Coordinates of N, CA and C in Angstrom, one line a residue:
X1 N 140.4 223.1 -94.2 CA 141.6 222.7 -93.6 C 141.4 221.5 -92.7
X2 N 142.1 220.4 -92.8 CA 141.7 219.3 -91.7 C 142.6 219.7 -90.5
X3 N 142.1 218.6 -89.6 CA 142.6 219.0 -88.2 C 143.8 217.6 -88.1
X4 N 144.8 217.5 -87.4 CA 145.7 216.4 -87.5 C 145.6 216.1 -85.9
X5 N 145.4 214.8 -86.1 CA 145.0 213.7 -85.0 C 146.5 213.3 -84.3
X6 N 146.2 212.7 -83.4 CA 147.5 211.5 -82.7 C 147.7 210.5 -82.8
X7 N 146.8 209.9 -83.5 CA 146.1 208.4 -84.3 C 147.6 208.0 -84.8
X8 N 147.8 206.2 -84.0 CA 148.5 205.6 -84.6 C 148.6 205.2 -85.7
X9 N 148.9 205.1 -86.5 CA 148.3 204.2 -88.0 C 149.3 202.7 -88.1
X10 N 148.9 202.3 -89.2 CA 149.0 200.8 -88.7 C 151.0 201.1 -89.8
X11 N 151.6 202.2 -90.8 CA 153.4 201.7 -90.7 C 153.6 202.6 -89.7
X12 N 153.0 203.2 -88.4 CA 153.7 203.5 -87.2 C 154.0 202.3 -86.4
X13 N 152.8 201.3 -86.2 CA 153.7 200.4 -85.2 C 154.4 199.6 -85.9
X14 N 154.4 199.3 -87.4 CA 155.4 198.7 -87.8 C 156.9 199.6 -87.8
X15 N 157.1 200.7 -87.8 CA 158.2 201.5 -87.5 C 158.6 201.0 -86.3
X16 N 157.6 201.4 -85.3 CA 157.7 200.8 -83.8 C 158.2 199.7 -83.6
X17 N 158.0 198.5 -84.6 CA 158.2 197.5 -83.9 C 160.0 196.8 -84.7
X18 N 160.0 197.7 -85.6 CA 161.0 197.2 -86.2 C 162.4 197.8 -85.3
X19 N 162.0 199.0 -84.7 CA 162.8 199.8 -84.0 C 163.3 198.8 -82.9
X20 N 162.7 198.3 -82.4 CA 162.5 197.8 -81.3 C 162.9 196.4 -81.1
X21 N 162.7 196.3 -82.4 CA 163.7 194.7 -82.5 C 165.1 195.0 -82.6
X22 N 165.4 196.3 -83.4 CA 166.9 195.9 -83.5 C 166.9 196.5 -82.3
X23 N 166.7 197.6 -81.1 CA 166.8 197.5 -80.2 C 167.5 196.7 -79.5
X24 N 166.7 195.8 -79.5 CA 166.9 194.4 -78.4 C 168.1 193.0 -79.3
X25 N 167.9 193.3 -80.6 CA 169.3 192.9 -81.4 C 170.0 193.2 -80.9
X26 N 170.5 194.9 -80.7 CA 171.9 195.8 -80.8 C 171.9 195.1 -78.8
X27 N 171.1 194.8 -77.8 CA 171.5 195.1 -76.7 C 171.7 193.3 -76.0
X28 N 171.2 192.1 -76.9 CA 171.3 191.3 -76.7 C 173.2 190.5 -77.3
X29 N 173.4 191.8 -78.5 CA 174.7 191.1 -78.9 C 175.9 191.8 -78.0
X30 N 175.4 192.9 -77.1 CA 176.6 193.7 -76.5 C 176.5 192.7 -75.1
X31 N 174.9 192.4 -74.5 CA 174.9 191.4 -73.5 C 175.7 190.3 -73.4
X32 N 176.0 189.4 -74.9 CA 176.6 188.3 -74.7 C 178.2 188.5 -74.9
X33 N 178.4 189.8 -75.3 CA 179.7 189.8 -75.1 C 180.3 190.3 -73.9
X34 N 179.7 190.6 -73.4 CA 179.7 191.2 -71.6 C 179.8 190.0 -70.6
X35 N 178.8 189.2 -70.8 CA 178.3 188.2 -69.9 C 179.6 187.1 -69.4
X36 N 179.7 186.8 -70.5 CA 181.0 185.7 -70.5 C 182.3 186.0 -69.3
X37 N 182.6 187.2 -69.7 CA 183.9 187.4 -68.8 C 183.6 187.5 -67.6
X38 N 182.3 188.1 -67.3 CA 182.0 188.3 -66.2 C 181.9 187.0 -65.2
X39 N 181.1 186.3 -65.9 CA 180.5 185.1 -65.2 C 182.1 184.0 -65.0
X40 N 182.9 184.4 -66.0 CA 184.5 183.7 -65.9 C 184.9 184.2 -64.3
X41 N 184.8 185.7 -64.3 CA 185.3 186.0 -62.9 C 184.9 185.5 -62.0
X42 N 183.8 185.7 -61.8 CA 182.7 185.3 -60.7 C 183.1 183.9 -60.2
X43 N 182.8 182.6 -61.4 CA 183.4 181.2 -60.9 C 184.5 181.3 -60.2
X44 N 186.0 181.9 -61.0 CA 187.3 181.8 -61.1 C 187.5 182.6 -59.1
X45 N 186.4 183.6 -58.9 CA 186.7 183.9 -57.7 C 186.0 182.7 -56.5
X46 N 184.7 182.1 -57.1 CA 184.1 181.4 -56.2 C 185.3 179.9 -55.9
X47 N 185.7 179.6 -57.0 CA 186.8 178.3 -56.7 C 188.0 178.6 -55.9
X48 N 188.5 179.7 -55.9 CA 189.5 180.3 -55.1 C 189.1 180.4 -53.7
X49 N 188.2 180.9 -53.6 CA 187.7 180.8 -51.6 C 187.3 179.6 -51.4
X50 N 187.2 178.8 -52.0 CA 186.6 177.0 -51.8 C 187.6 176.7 -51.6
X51 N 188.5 176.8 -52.4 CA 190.3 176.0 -52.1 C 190.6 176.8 -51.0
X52 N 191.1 177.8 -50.9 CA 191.2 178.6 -49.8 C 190.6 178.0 -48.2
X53 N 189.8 177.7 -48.1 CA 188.7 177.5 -47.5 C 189.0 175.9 -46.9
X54 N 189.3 175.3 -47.7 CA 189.9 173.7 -47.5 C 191.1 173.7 -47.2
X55 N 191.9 174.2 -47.9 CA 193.3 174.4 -47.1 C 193.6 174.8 -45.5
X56 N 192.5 175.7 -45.1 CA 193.1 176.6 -44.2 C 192.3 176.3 -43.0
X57 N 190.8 175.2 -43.4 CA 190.2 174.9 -42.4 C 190.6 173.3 -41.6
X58 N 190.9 173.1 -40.3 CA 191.2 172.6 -40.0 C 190.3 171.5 -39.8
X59 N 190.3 170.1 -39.8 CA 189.6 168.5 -40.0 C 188.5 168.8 -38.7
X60 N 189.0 169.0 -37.5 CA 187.6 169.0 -36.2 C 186.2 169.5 -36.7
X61 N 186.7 170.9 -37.1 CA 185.5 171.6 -37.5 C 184.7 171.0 -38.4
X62 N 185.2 170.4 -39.5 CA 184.7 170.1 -40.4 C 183.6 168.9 -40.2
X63 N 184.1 168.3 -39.2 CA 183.4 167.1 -38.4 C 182.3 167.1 -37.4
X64 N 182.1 168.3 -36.8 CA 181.4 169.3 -35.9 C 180.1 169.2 -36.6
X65 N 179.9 170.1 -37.6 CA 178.7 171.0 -38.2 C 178.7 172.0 -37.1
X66 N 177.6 172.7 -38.1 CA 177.7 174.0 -37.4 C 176.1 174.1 -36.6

């Protein structure tokens, strides 16, 4: 009767590695569909407080520094 080891063998890491790629396939194509709107908000909020921000700040200060 043989005894059964834990020994990697060499189509385990290819199992392993193919896994692992679509892994990072399946999580890179859900990233870039994520990413986009987010980063839309983000700008679309940072230009809004800039305008905001010029509008409502008065010329002295601006002249001052801080």
């Amino acid at each position: 009767m043989e005894t059964k080891t834990n020994k990697l063998n060499a189509r385990d890491f290819i199992f392993i590695g193919i896994f692992a790629a679509v892994a990072l396939l399946i999580f890179f194509i859900r990233a870039e569909a994520l990413i986009p709107p987010m980063l839309c908000v983000v700008i679309k909020g940072i230009k809004a407080d800039c305008n905001h921000l010029i509008r409502t700040t008065y010329p002295d200060a601006l002249r001052r520094g801080c």
